[in-house]
Amino acid sequence: MKEAIIAPASPDHIDAIVSLLPRLADFTVPGHRDPADLWQGDAAMLRAWANGHRDDLTVVAASGSSGELLGVAAASEREELLTHAASAHLEVLAVASAAEGQGLGRQLLASIEQAMRDKGARGMSLHVFGNNTRARALYSQAGFDEEIIRCFKPFY
């Protein structure tokens, strides 16, 4: 893998961060979904963070030796759904296509988990599409259990 440096992200790099977000829809998106809908809300959330309006959000970024952005992870502080304990929710995990398959997603996930532990989170939740097998495998290998199934029926 390219040597990557993972560190807290800088709001100054928001445009580069947002440019990675279409990777969140880089799988077979269900036909009734617009792929852009999978990341445009995250773009707005991260822009709010960059403008100082999301103190609950922690963002880490992976940069290559030339300073190029290779990946990003973001998590918010929130109560755990059932126990109401201090928790975190993984909002974004995106890796540049040039760095895919080299373990960077795993490293970013470990980094954001540690950052949220350091803030007092006792666990982390996330959402993932059922047919996003690559992401589901990563999360399973990282120790995430699939607990709740969300069903959706579009009304056309």
PDB file of C-alpha atoms in Angstrom:
ATOM      1  CA  MET A   1       0.000   0.000   0.000  1.00  0.00           C
ATOM      2  CA  LYS A   2       1.037   3.572  -0.523  1.00  0.00           C
ATOM      3  CA  GLU A   3       2.357   4.945   2.750  1.00  0.00           C
ATOM      4  CA  ALA A   4      -0.537   6.834   4.310  1.00  0.00           C
ATOM      5  CA  ILE A   5      -0.610   9.252   7.212  1.00  0.00           C
ATOM      6  CA  ILE A   6      -3.882   9.262   9.160  1.00  0.00           C
ATOM      7  CA  ALA A   7      -4.568  12.359  11.240  1.00  0.00           C
ATOM      8  CA  PRO A   8      -7.424  14.661  12.218  1.00  0.00           C
ATOM      9  CA  ALA A   9      -8.802  16.238   9.059  1.00  0.00           C
ATOM     10  CA  SER A  10      -8.498  19.951   8.436  1.00  0.00           C
ATOM     11  CA  PRO A  11     -11.550  22.000   7.453  1.00  0.00           C
ATOM     12  CA  ASP A  12      -9.229  23.636   4.915  1.00  0.00           C
ATOM     13  CA  HIS A  13      -9.390  20.396   2.902  1.00  0.00           C
ATOM     14  CA  ILE A  14     -13.187  20.217   2.700  1.00  0.00           C
ATOM     15  CA  ASP A  15     -13.311  20.304  -1.107  1.00  0.00           C
ATOM     16  CA  ALA A  16     -10.944  17.326  -1.381  1.00  0.00           C
ATOM     17  CA  ILE A  17     -12.916  15.490   1.314  1.00  0.00           C
ATOM     18  CA  VAL A  18     -16.226  16.090  -0.458  1.00  0.00           C
ATOM     19  CA  SER A  19     -14.692  14.944  -3.757  1.00  0.00           C
ATOM     20  CA  LEU A  20     -14.292  11.445  -2.232  1.00  0.00           C
ATOM     21  CA  LEU A  21     -17.939  11.121  -1.201  1.00  0.00           C
ATOM     22  CA  PRO A  22     -19.280   9.705  -4.504  1.00  0.00           C
ATOM     23  CA  ARG A  23     -17.278   6.588  -3.557  1.00  0.00           C
ATOM     24  CA  LEU A  24     -20.034   5.945  -0.982  1.00  0.00           C
ATOM     25  CA  ALA A  25     -22.253   4.950  -3.926  1.00  0.00           C
ATOM     26  CA  ASP A  26     -19.642   2.776  -5.653  1.00  0.00           C
ATOM     27  CA  PHE A  27     -21.662  -0.446  -5.474  1.00  0.00           C
ATOM     28  CA  THR A  28     -24.868  -1.639  -7.110  1.00  0.00           C
ATOM     29  CA  VAL A  29     -27.257   0.934  -5.669  1.00  0.00           C
ATOM     30  CA  PRO A  30     -30.871  -0.270  -5.450  1.00  0.00           C
ATOM     31  CA  GLY A  31     -32.773   0.754  -8.585  1.00  0.00           C
ATOM     32  CA  HIS A  32     -35.227   3.016  -6.770  1.00  0.00           C
ATOM     33  CA  ARG A  33     -32.354   5.067  -5.297  1.00  0.00           C
ATOM     34  CA  ASP A  34     -30.425   7.937  -6.858  1.00  0.00           C
ATOM     35  CA  PRO A  35     -26.737   7.272  -6.106  1.00  0.00           C
ATOM     36  CA  ALA A  36     -26.154  10.966  -5.349  1.00  0.00           C
ATOM     37  CA  ASP A  37     -28.665  10.726  -2.500  1.00  0.00           C
ATOM     38  CA  LEU A  38     -26.237   8.369  -0.755  1.00  0.00           C
ATOM     39  CA  TRP A  39     -23.635  11.088  -0.277  1.00  0.00           C
ATOM     40  CA  GLN A  40     -25.098  14.573  -0.775  1.00  0.00           C
ATOM     41  CA  GLY A  41     -26.378  14.725   2.808  1.00  0.00           C
ATOM     42  CA  ASP A  42     -22.921  13.713   4.004  1.00  0.00           C
ATOM     43  CA  ALA A  43     -21.418  16.504   1.901  1.00  0.00           C
ATOM     44  CA  ALA A  44     -23.707  19.041   3.588  1.00  0.00           C
ATOM     45  CA  MET A  45     -22.868  17.598   7.019  1.00  0.00           C
ATOM     46  CA  LEU A  46     -19.117  17.804   6.360  1.00  0.00           C
ATOM     47  CA  ARG A  47     -19.384  21.341   4.982  1.00  0.00           C
ATOM     48  CA  ALA A  48     -21.232  22.315   8.183  1.00  0.00           C
ATOM     49  CA  TRP A  49     -18.365  20.747  10.170  1.00  0.00           C
ATOM     50  CA  ALA A  50     -15.798  22.674   8.100  1.00  0.00           C
ATOM     51  CA  ASN A  51     -17.694  25.890   8.868  1.00  0.00           C
ATOM     52  CA  GLY A  52     -17.647  25.187  12.611  1.00  0.00           C
ATOM     53  CA  HIS A  53     -21.290  24.109  12.958  1.00  0.00           C
ATOM     54  CA  ARG A  54     -20.870  20.414  13.869  1.00  0.00           C
ATOM     55  CA  ASP A  55     -18.927  20.102  17.119  1.00  0.00           C
ATOM     56  CA  ASP A  56     -20.322  16.573  17.514  1.00  0.00           C
ATOM     57  CA  LEU A  57     -18.471  15.396  14.397  1.00  0.00           C
ATOM     58  CA  THR A  58     -14.944  13.972  14.338  1.00  0.00           C
ATOM     59  CA  VAL A  59     -13.209  13.638  10.971  1.00  0.00           C
ATOM     60  CA  VAL A  60      -9.941  11.852  10.203  1.00  0.00           C
ATOM     61  CA  ALA A  61      -8.193  11.784   6.849  1.00  0.00           C
ATOM     62  CA  ALA A  62      -5.526   9.649   5.216  1.00  0.00           C
ATOM     63  CA  SER A  63      -2.976  11.452   3.079  1.00  0.00           C
ATOM     64  CA  GLY A  64      -0.294  10.081   0.817  1.00  0.00           C
ATOM     65  CA  SER A  65       3.365  11.077   0.852  1.00  0.00           C
ATOM     66  CA  SER A  66       2.634  13.876  -1.634  1.00  0.00           C
ATOM     67  CA  GLY A  67      -0.209  15.215   0.496  1.00  0.00           C
ATOM     68  CA  GLU A  68      -2.964  13.782  -1.706  1.00  0.00           C
ATOM     69  CA  LEU A  69      -6.142  12.748   0.098  1.00  0.00           C
ATOM     70  CA  LEU A  70      -6.513   8.954   0.046  1.00  0.00           C
ATOM     71  CA  GLY A  71      -9.457   8.504   2.388  1.00  0.00           C
ATOM     72  CA  VAL A  72     -11.700   9.971   5.043  1.00  0.00           C
ATOM     73  CA  ALA A  73     -13.760   8.768   7.990  1.00  0.00           C
ATOM     74  CA  ALA A  74     -16.263  10.771  10.024  1.00  0.00           C
ATOM     75  CA  ALA A  75     -18.287   9.868  13.093  1.00  0.00           C
ATOM     76  CA  SER A  76     -20.796  11.756  15.199  1.00  0.00           C
ATOM     77  CA  GLU A  77     -21.333  11.598  18.931  1.00  0.00           C
ATOM     78  CA  ARG A  78     -24.790  10.320  19.848  1.00  0.00           C
ATOM     79  CA  GLU A  79     -26.649   8.165  22.330  1.00  0.00           C
ATOM     80  CA  GLU A  80     -26.792   4.453  21.665  1.00  0.00           C
ATOM     81  CA  LEU A  81     -30.256   3.641  20.321  1.00  0.00           C
ATOM     82  CA  LEU A  82     -31.333   1.163  23.002  1.00  0.00           C
ATOM     83  CA  THR A  83     -29.193   1.808  26.089  1.00  0.00           C
ATOM     84  CA  HIS A  84     -28.808   5.583  25.644  1.00  0.00           C
ATOM     85  CA  ALA A  85     -25.132   5.223  26.614  1.00  0.00           C
ATOM     86  CA  ALA A  86     -22.551   7.568  25.110  1.00  0.00           C
ATOM     87  CA  SER A  87     -21.917   6.243  21.631  1.00  0.00           C
ATOM     88  CA  ALA A  88     -20.782   7.155  18.140  1.00  0.00           C
ATOM     89  CA  HIS A  89     -22.226   6.716  14.671  1.00  0.00           C
ATOM     90  CA  LEU A  90     -20.003   6.184  11.645  1.00  0.00           C
ATOM     91  CA  GLU A  91     -21.242   8.727   9.129  1.00  0.00           C
ATOM     92  CA  VAL A  92     -18.631   8.372   6.373  1.00  0.00           C
ATOM     93  CA  LEU A  93     -15.907   5.918   5.407  1.00  0.00           C
ATOM     94  CA  ALA A  94     -14.577   6.565   1.904  1.00  0.00           C
ATOM     95  CA  VAL A  95     -11.321   5.562   0.230  1.00  0.00           C
ATOM     96  CA  ALA A  96     -10.021   6.870  -3.092  1.00  0.00           C
ATOM     97  CA  SER A  97     -10.220   4.304  -5.876  1.00  0.00           C
ATOM     98  CA  ALA A  98      -6.417   4.447  -6.274  1.00  0.00           C
ATOM     99  CA  ALA A  99      -6.005   3.273  -2.650  1.00  0.00           C
ATOM    100  CA  GLU A 100      -8.817   0.697  -2.619  1.00  0.00           C
ATOM    101  CA  GLY A 101      -8.078  -2.854  -1.533  1.00  0.00           C
ATOM    102  CA  GLN A 102      -4.909  -1.967   0.356  1.00  0.00           C
ATOM    103  CA  GLY A 103      -6.236  -1.919   3.928  1.00  0.00           C
ATOM    104  CA  LEU A 104      -6.726   1.821   4.181  1.00  0.00           C
ATOM    105  CA  GLY A 105     -10.447   1.566   4.960  1.00  0.00           C
ATOM    106  CA  ARG A 106      -9.612  -0.756   7.853  1.00  0.00           C
ATOM    107  CA  GLN A 107      -6.987   1.702   9.119  1.00  0.00           C
ATOM    108  CA  LEU A 108      -9.352   4.662   8.859  1.00  0.00           C
ATOM    109  CA  LEU A 109     -12.053   2.713  10.684  1.00  0.00           C
ATOM    110  CA  ALA A 110      -9.637   1.841  13.508  1.00  0.00           C
ATOM    111  CA  SER A 111      -8.537   5.474  13.725  1.00  0.00           C
ATOM    112  CA  ILE A 112     -12.055   6.905  13.938  1.00  0.00           C
ATOM    113  CA  GLU A 113     -13.036   4.219  16.460  1.00  0.00           C
ATOM    114  CA  GLN A 114     -10.111   5.221  18.694  1.00  0.00           C
ATOM    115  CA  ALA A 115     -10.930   8.918  18.331  1.00  0.00           C
ATOM    116  CA  MET A 116     -14.508   8.260  19.435  1.00  0.00           C
ATOM    117  CA  ARG A 117     -13.368   6.026  22.332  1.00  0.00           C
ATOM    118  CA  ASP A 118     -11.154   8.906  23.445  1.00  0.00           C
ATOM    119  CA  LYS A 119     -14.274  11.112  23.494  1.00  0.00           C
ATOM    120  CA  GLY A 120     -16.087   8.643  25.747  1.00  0.00           C
ATOM    121  CA  ALA A 121     -18.075   6.576  23.251  1.00  0.00           C
ATOM    122  CA  ARG A 122     -18.812   3.064  24.471  1.00  0.00           C
ATOM    123  CA  GLY A 123     -19.655   1.732  21.017  1.00  0.00           C
ATOM    124  CA  MET A 124     -20.267   2.675  17.398  1.00  0.00           C
ATOM    125  CA  SER A 125     -23.156   2.117  15.018  1.00  0.00           C
ATOM    126  CA  LEU A 126     -23.373   2.530  11.257  1.00  0.00           C
ATOM    127  CA  HIS A 127     -25.732   2.104   8.328  1.00  0.00           C
ATOM    128  CA  VAL A 128     -24.868   0.017   5.278  1.00  0.00           C
ATOM    129  CA  PHE A 129     -26.947  -1.182   2.339  1.00  0.00           C
ATOM    130  CA  GLY A 130     -27.672  -4.900   2.426  1.00  0.00           C
ATOM    131  CA  ASN A 131     -26.189  -5.479  -1.017  1.00  0.00           C
ATOM    132  CA  ASN A 132     -22.976  -3.556  -0.284  1.00  0.00           C
ATOM    133  CA  THR A 133     -21.117  -6.782   0.388  1.00  0.00           C
ATOM    134  CA  ARG A 134     -17.649  -5.217   0.324  1.00  0.00           C
ATOM    135  CA  ALA A 135     -18.526  -2.759   3.106  1.00  0.00           C
ATOM    136  CA  ARG A 136     -20.453  -5.351   5.104  1.00  0.00           C
ATOM    137  CA  ALA A 137     -17.453  -7.699   5.021  1.00  0.00           C
ATOM    138  CA  LEU A 138     -15.154  -4.927   6.262  1.00  0.00           C
ATOM    139  CA  TYR A 139     -17.489  -4.063   9.128  1.00  0.00           C
ATOM    140  CA  SER A 140     -17.956  -7.707  10.082  1.00  0.00           C
ATOM    141  CA  GLN A 141     -14.190  -8.264  10.129  1.00  0.00           C
ATOM    142  CA  ALA A 142     -13.872  -5.165  12.330  1.00  0.00           C
ATOM    143  CA  GLY A 143     -16.258  -6.659  14.905  1.00  0.00           C
ATOM    144  CA  PHE A 144     -19.558  -4.999  14.008  1.00  0.00           C
ATOM    145  CA  ASP A 145     -22.673  -7.145  14.501  1.00  0.00           C
ATOM    146  CA  GLU A 146     -25.697  -6.703  12.251  1.00  0.00           C
ATOM    147  CA  GLU A 147     -28.508  -6.035  14.729  1.00  0.00           C
ATOM    148  CA  ILE A 148     -31.372  -4.160  13.114  1.00  0.00           C
ATOM    149  CA  ILE A 149     -32.707  -4.604   9.603  1.00  0.00           C
ATOM    150  CA  ARG A 150     -34.265  -1.502   8.033  1.00  0.00           C
ATOM    151  CA  CYS A 151     -36.812  -2.173   5.311  1.00  0.00           C
ATOM    152  CA  PHE A 152     -37.984   0.355   2.745  1.00  0.00           C
ATOM    153  CA  LYS A 153     -40.803   0.254   0.218  1.00  0.00           C
ATOM    154  CA  PRO A 154     -41.007   3.068  -2.336  1.00  0.00           C
ATOM    155  CA  PHE A 155     -44.494   4.367  -3.180  1.00  0.00           C
ATOM    156  CA  TYR A 156     -44.500   5.258  -6.853  1.00  0.00           C
TER     157      TYR A 156
END
